Backbone as CSV, one residue per row, in Angstrom:
resi,resn,N_x,N_y,N_z,CA_x,CA_y,CA_z,C_x,C_y,C_z
1,MET,3.271,46.514,-86.861,3.439,47.158,-85.870,5.025,46.985,-85.266
2,PRO,5.972,48.326,-84.808,6.557,47.429,-83.907,6.929,47.377,-82.488
3,GLU,7.751,46.866,-81.850,7.567,46.551,-80.406,7.808,47.324,-79.677
4,ASN,6.705,47.455,-78.324,6.884,48.545,-77.903,7.961,48.317,-76.536
5,PRO,9.352,49.191,-76.737,10.378,49.054,-75.504,9.500,49.106,-74.266
6,TYR,8.825,49.974,-73.776,8.450,50.100,-72.554,7.740,49.181,-72.032
7,ARG,7.022,48.263,-72.322,6.004,46.678,-72.537,6.818,46.191,-70.731
8,ALA,5.951,46.259,-69.845,6.573,45.227,-68.755,7.041,43.779,-69.562
9,PRO,8.121,42.823,-68.900,8.270,41.907,-69.247,7.421,40.287,-69.275
10,ASN,7.197,39.931,-69.788,6.103,38.835,-69.691,6.966,37.341,-68.656
11,SER,7.754,37.573,-68.270,8.225,36.335,-67.392,7.414,36.263,-66.301
12,PRO,7.486,34.465,-65.957,6.575,34.272,-64.925,6.948,34.403,-63.046
13,VAL,6.337,35.035,-62.060,6.994,35.095,-61.324,6.536,33.872,-60.199
14,VAL,7.556,33.654,-59.945,8.035,31.976,-59.151,8.558,32.315,-58.043
15,ASP,8.272,31.923,-56.974,8.803,32.387,-55.601,9.828,31.247,-55.282
16,ALA,10.960,31.956,-55.332,12.140,31.500,-55.024,12.525,30.629,-53.805
17,VAL,12.054,30.885,-52.870,11.885,29.886,-51.876,10.912,28.633,-51.666
18,ALA,10.873,27.788,-51.422,9.731,26.510,-51.470,9.440,26.902,-50.098
19,PRO,8.040,26.225,-49.637,7.248,26.531,-48.373,8.189,25.020,-47.739
20,PRO,8.383,25.271,-46.377,8.903,24.331,-45.670,8.119,23.339,-45.731
21,VAL,8.424,21.903,-45.307,7.764,20.617,-45.317,7.819,20.649,-43.814
22,LEU,6.366,20.349,-43.449,6.149,20.611,-42.001,5.520,18.926,-41.290
23,VAL,6.480,18.212,-40.667,6.044,17.177,-40.184,5.752,17.040,-38.969
24,PRO,4.395,16.883,-38.743,3.469,16.929,-37.467,4.482,16.155,-36.525
25,ALA,4.425,16.591,-34.955,4.665,15.806,-34.018,3.904,14.769,-33.696
26,GLY,4.633,13.565,-33.055,3.503,12.774,-32.850,3.119,12.791,-31.288
27,ARG,2.406,12.411,-30.857,1.673,12.515,-29.291,2.687,11.917,-28.281
28,TRP,3.605,10.925,-28.535,4.125,10.713,-27.435,5.264,11.978,-27.648
29,ARG,5.914,12.726,-28.460,6.900,13.759,-28.055,6.275,14.963,-27.551
30,ARG,4.524,14.935,-28.021,4.011,16.158,-27.452,3.879,15.645,-25.988
31,LEU,3.693,14.323,-25.635,3.588,14.097,-24.059,4.818,14.248,-23.417
32,LEU,5.431,13.699,-23.995,7.088,14.132,-23.325,7.592,15.950,-23.286
33,ASN,7.052,16.460,-23.798,6.826,17.695,-23.955,6.210,18.609,-22.683
34,PHE,5.159,18.385,-22.324,4.246,18.419,-21.612,4.836,17.926,-20.247
35,VAL,5.242,16.883,-20.275,5.850,16.180,-18.442,6.850,17.337,-18.408
36,VAL,7.870,17.309,-19.583,9.182,18.378,-19.110,8.985,19.980,-18.611
37,ASP,8.118,20.187,-19.674,7.772,21.719,-19.413,6.649,21.986,-17.994
38,TYR,5.760,21.164,-17.647,5.062,21.020,-15.951,6.209,21.181,-15.579
39,PHE,7.105,20.025,-15.342,8.158,19.813,-14.739,8.965,21.223,-14.202
40,LEU,9.327,21.717,-15.230,10.534,23.091,-15.019,9.691,24.158,-14.725
41,ILE,8.172,24.386,-15.035,7.204,25.441,-14.417,6.902,24.997,-12.666
42,THR,6.805,23.474,-12.508,6.359,23.843,-11.313,7.527,24.113,-10.533
43,LEU,9.075,23.419,-10.796,10.043,23.692,-10.089,10.460,25.311,-9.747
44,LEU,9.798,25.918,-11.131,10.105,27.512,-10.596,9.251,28.075,-10.316
45,ILE,8.071,27.726,-9.622,6.597,28.210,-9.053,7.387,27.767,-7.496
46,THR,7.692,26.772,-7.354,8.081,25.594,-5.984,9.168,26.861,-5.221
47,SER,9.904,26.963,-6.130,11.279,27.621,-5.980,11.191,29.385,-5.516
48,ILE,10.350,29.791,-6.377,9.710,31.212,-5.856,8.868,30.988,-4.386
49,GLU,8.144,30.154,-4.380,7.255,30.180,-3.182,8.036,30.126,-1.925
50,TYR,9.321,29.194,-2.263,9.873,28.883,-0.762,10.765,30.196,-0.765
51,ALA,10.897,30.743,-1.627,11.898,31.813,-1.256,11.142,33.210,-0.953
52,ALA,9.846,33.211,-1.340,9.127,34.512,-1.314,9.212,34.804,0.460
53,PRO,8.579,33.354,1.402,8.228,33.880,2.575,9.982,34.486,3.285
54,SER,11.169,34.155,2.967,12.229,34.823,3.436,12.564,36.290,3.013
55,TRP,12.063,36.427,1.868,11.979,37.796,1.324,10.942,38.653,1.963
56,LEU,10.220,38.325,2.204,8.547,39.144,3.070,9.067,39.042,4.695
57,ALA,9.723,37.998,5.550,10.074,38.139,6.503,10.775,39.280,7.010
58,GLY,11.881,39.880,5.728,12.430,41.245,6.210,11.542,42.505,6.032
59,LEU,10.528,42.427,5.958,9.183,43.268,5.597,8.418,42.803,6.962
60,GLY,8.875,41.700,7.464,7.941,41.381,8.508,6.203,40.808,8.436
61,GLN,6.467,40.291,7.448,5.390,39.647,6.593,5.582,38.003,6.186
62,THR,5.085,37.097,6.775,4.968,35.974,6.455,3.701,35.328,6.271
63,ILE,3.726,34.406,4.583,2.628,33.675,4.095,2.477,32.120,4.697
64,PHE,1.463,31.986,5.394,1.464,30.309,6.294,0.939,30.087,5.332
65,HIS,-1.271,30.421,5.028,-1.637,29.905,4.528,-1.950,30.281,3.436
66,ARG,-2.281,29.756,2.467,-3.142,30.348,1.869,-4.074,29.518,0.893
67,PRO,-5.000,30.893,-0.099,-6.113,29.883,-0.130,-6.224,28.801,-1.514
68,PRO,-6.665,27.877,-1.677,-6.949,26.746,-2.712,-6.197,27.224,-3.721
69,VAL,-7.343,28.260,-4.102,-6.774,28.877,-5.631,-5.697,29.821,-5.943
70,TYR,-4.705,29.874,-5.054,-3.504,30.240,-5.428,-2.684,29.840,-5.825
71,SER,-2.810,28.485,-5.781,-2.074,27.022,-6.686,-1.942,27.602,-8.120
72,LEU,-3.719,27.310,-8.495,-4.031,27.396,-9.590,-3.929,29.017,-10.462
73,VAL,-3.998,30.082,-9.694,-3.659,31.332,-10.305,-2.054,31.309,-10.496
74,MET,-1.414,30.913,-9.639,0.137,30.694,-9.699,0.523,29.721,-11.170
75,LEU,-0.450,28.785,-11.238,0.247,27.772,-12.192,-0.191,28.039,-13.538
76,CYS,-1.383,28.903,-13.713,-1.222,29.633,-14.871,-0.417,30.494,-14.785
77,LEU,-0.013,31.408,-14.407,1.013,32.587,-14.039,1.987,32.106,-14.790
78,GLY,2.588,31.341,-13.936,3.973,30.296,-14.344,3.961,29.783,-16.089
79,ALA,2.757,29.293,-16.170,2.914,28.419,-17.592,2.712,29.270,-18.640
80,SER,2.080,30.403,-18.196,2.121,31.745,-19.333,3.353,32.519,-19.644
81,ILE,3.852,32.844,-18.592,5.508,33.556,-18.461,6.120,32.263,-19.254
82,TYR,6.617,31.392,-18.734,7.314,30.365,-19.323,6.884,30.038,-20.657
83,TYR,5.475,29.814,-21.331,5.548,29.531,-22.959,5.325,30.929,-23.675
84,ILE,4.923,31.744,-23.287,4.567,33.056,-24.029,5.852,33.290,-24.495
85,ALA,6.589,33.678,-23.729,8.232,33.852,-23.792,9.057,33.094,-24.944
86,GLN,9.203,32.097,-24.613,10.068,30.796,-25.164,9.378,30.694,-26.552
87,GLU,8.164,30.748,-26.908,7.422,29.788,-28.260,7.342,31.434,-28.857
88,ALA,7.328,32.818,-28.633,7.303,33.547,-29.158,8.362,34.035,-29.689
89,LEU,9.537,34.142,-28.967,10.841,34.664,-29.354,11.440,33.296,-30.244
90,TRP,11.596,31.978,-29.877,12.102,30.968,-30.854,11.467,30.020,-30.862
91,GLY,10.494,29.894,-30.737,9.307,28.621,-31.627,9.652,27.493,-30.430
92,VAL,10.220,27.747,-29.423,10.635,26.391,-28.700,10.738,26.453,-27.321
93,THR,10.121,25.092,-26.277,10.673,25.330,-25.029,11.845,24.402,-24.728
94,VAL,11.868,24.478,-23.009,13.113,23.324,-22.590,12.755,21.919,-23.237
95,GLY,11.312,21.438,-23.043,10.904,20.573,-23.568,11.094,20.133,-24.961
96,LYS,10.460,21.308,-25.955,10.258,20.881,-27.239,11.937,20.794,-27.689
97,GLN,12.780,21.589,-26.832,14.178,21.302,-27.384,14.464,20.170,-27.243
98,LEU,14.076,19.484,-25.941,15.003,18.023,-25.619,14.257,16.962,-26.816
99,THR,12.983,17.112,-27.437,12.513,16.234,-28.113,12.399,16.286,-29.379
100,GLY,13.481,17.574,-30.025,13.688,17.781,-31.088,12.022,18.486,-32.108
101,THR,11.355,19.390,-31.357,10.221,19.953,-31.807,9.953,21.365,-31.753
102,ARG,9.332,21.833,-32.648,8.996,23.283,-32.236,7.617,23.560,-32.452
103,VAL,7.219,24.827,-32.202,6.347,25.483,-32.670,6.766,26.656,-33.837
104,VAL,5.581,26.270,-35.045,5.425,27.409,-36.104,4.221,27.866,-36.362
105,ASP,4.243,28.894,-37.323,2.949,29.374,-37.546,2.575,28.725,-39.157
106,GLU,1.551,28.924,-40.133,1.722,28.525,-41.422,2.623,29.040,-42.520
107,HIS,3.792,29.416,-42.182,5.024,29.766,-42.848,5.926,29.140,-42.391
108,GLY,6.077,28.480,-41.486,7.241,27.722,-40.584,8.044,28.330,-39.916
109,ARG,7.451,29.792,-39.190,8.493,30.588,-38.717,7.846,30.560,-37.551
110,PRO,8.440,31.071,-36.283,8.222,31.304,-34.532,7.191,31.864,-34.525
111,PRO,5.898,31.564,-33.905,4.596,31.823,-34.140,4.406,33.849,-33.636
112,GLY,5.259,34.414,-33.258,5.339,35.942,-32.454,4.212,36.055,-31.465
113,TRP,4.519,37.034,-30.864,3.552,37.103,-29.486,2.238,37.161,-29.599
114,ARG,1.600,37.453,-30.410,0.208,37.480,-30.721,-0.407,35.834,-30.338
115,LYS,0.393,35.010,-31.471,-0.185,33.567,-31.653,0.442,33.049,-30.615
116,ALA,1.450,33.553,-29.803,2.001,32.869,-28.573,0.916,33.030,-27.596
117,ILE,0.504,34.210,-27.008,-0.279,34.349,-26.111,-1.867,33.651,-26.377
118,LYS,-2.748,33.489,-27.450,-3.518,33.220,-27.807,-3.400,31.382,-27.487
119,ARG,-2.263,30.945,-28.097,-2.012,29.916,-27.935,-2.091,29.086,-26.311
120,THR,-1.111,30.075,-25.721,-1.256,29.664,-24.193,-2.664,29.979,-23.679
121,VAL,-3.201,30.791,-23.913,-4.868,30.462,-23.639,-5.757,29.443,-23.881
122,GLY,-5.377,29.015,-24.969,-5.958,27.843,-25.520,-5.658,26.281,-24.454
123,ARG,-4.466,26.795,-23.851,-3.913,25.758,-23.080,-4.776,25.570,-22.020
124,PHE,-4.931,26.802,-21.169,-5.988,26.076,-20.018,-7.223,25.538,-20.049
125,ILE,-7.972,25.242,-21.556,-8.933,24.604,-21.802,-9.224,23.499,-21.122
126,PRO,-10.303,23.130,-20.103,-9.690,21.515,-19.393,-9.899,20.247,-20.339
127,PHE,-9.491,19.218,-20.134,-9.325,18.170,-20.901,-8.275,18.305,-22.381
128,ASP,-7.808,19.526,-22.650,-7.206,19.677,-23.777,-6.110,18.491,-23.734
129,ALA,-4.978,18.478,-22.645,-3.530,17.653,-22.731,-4.690,15.953,-23.164
130,LEU,-5.543,15.816,-22.098,-5.937,14.307,-22.692,-6.683,13.936,-24.058
131,ALA,-7.291,15.502,-24.877,-7.464,15.185,-26.324,-6.449,14.983,-26.969
132,VAL,-5.081,15.426,-26.471,-4.409,15.288,-27.578,-3.863,13.894,-27.572
133,LEU,-3.872,13.702,-26.189,-3.302,11.811,-25.962,-4.497,10.498,-26.700
134,LEU,-5.754,11.151,-26.579,-6.435,9.954,-26.805,-6.978,10.138,-28.533
135,THR,-6.432,11.168,-28.981,-6.451,10.903,-30.361,-5.030,11.583,-31.212
136,ALA,-4.771,10.366,-32.546,-3.666,10.362,-32.832,-3.347,11.557,-33.380
137,LYS,-4.385,12.092,-34.267,-4.309,13.319,-35.531,-4.799,14.740,-34.723
138,ARG,-5.320,14.738,-33.490,-5.708,15.969,-33.349,-4.724,16.798,-32.341
139,PRO,-4.617,18.017,-33.042,-3.410,18.665,-32.166,-3.757,19.684,-31.057
140,GLY,-4.985,19.594,-30.502,-4.733,20.302,-29.187,-5.857,21.206,-29.561
141,PHE,-6.400,21.754,-28.506,-7.622,22.947,-28.829,-6.741,24.258,-28.832
142,HIS,-5.546,24.218,-28.365,-4.565,25.563,-28.540,-4.474,26.103,-29.760
143,ALA,-3.975,24.878,-30.734,-3.224,25.028,-31.830,-3.733,25.497,-32.879
144,PRO,-5.028,24.787,-33.600,-5.998,25.171,-34.433,-6.178,26.669,-34.434
145,TRP,-6.994,27.059,-33.703,-7.480,28.250,-33.645,-6.489,29.708,-33.862
146,ARG,-5.159,29.649,-33.791,-4.222,30.238,-34.133,-3.481,29.816,-34.818
147,LYS,-3.527,29.283,-35.715,-3.108,28.420,-36.701,-1.498,28.697,-36.665
148,THR,-1.094,27.754,-35.607,0.282,27.218,-35.094,0.160,25.580,-35.071
149,TYR,1.448,24.825,-35.361,1.519,23.642,-35.385,3.070,23.336,-34.770
150,LEU,2.656,22.257,-34.088,4.062,21.963,-33.394,4.637,20.700,-34.564
151,VAL,5.206,20.980,-34.827,6.256,20.066,-35.754,7.412,19.960,-35.301
152,ARG,8.312,18.476,-36.220,9.333,17.941,-35.895,10.695,18.952,-36.645
153,ARG,11.586,18.989,-36.111,12.774,20.069,-36.314,13.636,19.064,-36.727
154,TRP,14.132,17.561,-36.659,15.218,16.796,-37.233,14.333,15.773,-37.720
């Protein structure tokens, strides 16, 4: 019987791009990321809080006494804006840039907006930073839920 000229080829399908090799960042790099990023977040919030009374003074309002929960809300809001925007767009924050690490998804790409938001919400779990420091292999509560990883860039 003659060969069918319309038959599909038998060539194997091979992915031309090999998956990236992801080397996890160590706990000391994570600690330095945390220190640098939270220093910048605190600096940003403090500068806004010191500038806000002068802006409001023009409107006839000043803020002298703030409730204790105000600082916590400002820290969460500032950290959310800081982390979500940078990690979703580029996969790095200023602290990660300095330590040569980046946040990636399971395919080695920046995590995107949805995963960055979920990752940042996970950061607010109490004792998350402590869990990262005390255990060498633990990536923190905010990472495995969203399938995001902190890896070395170089």
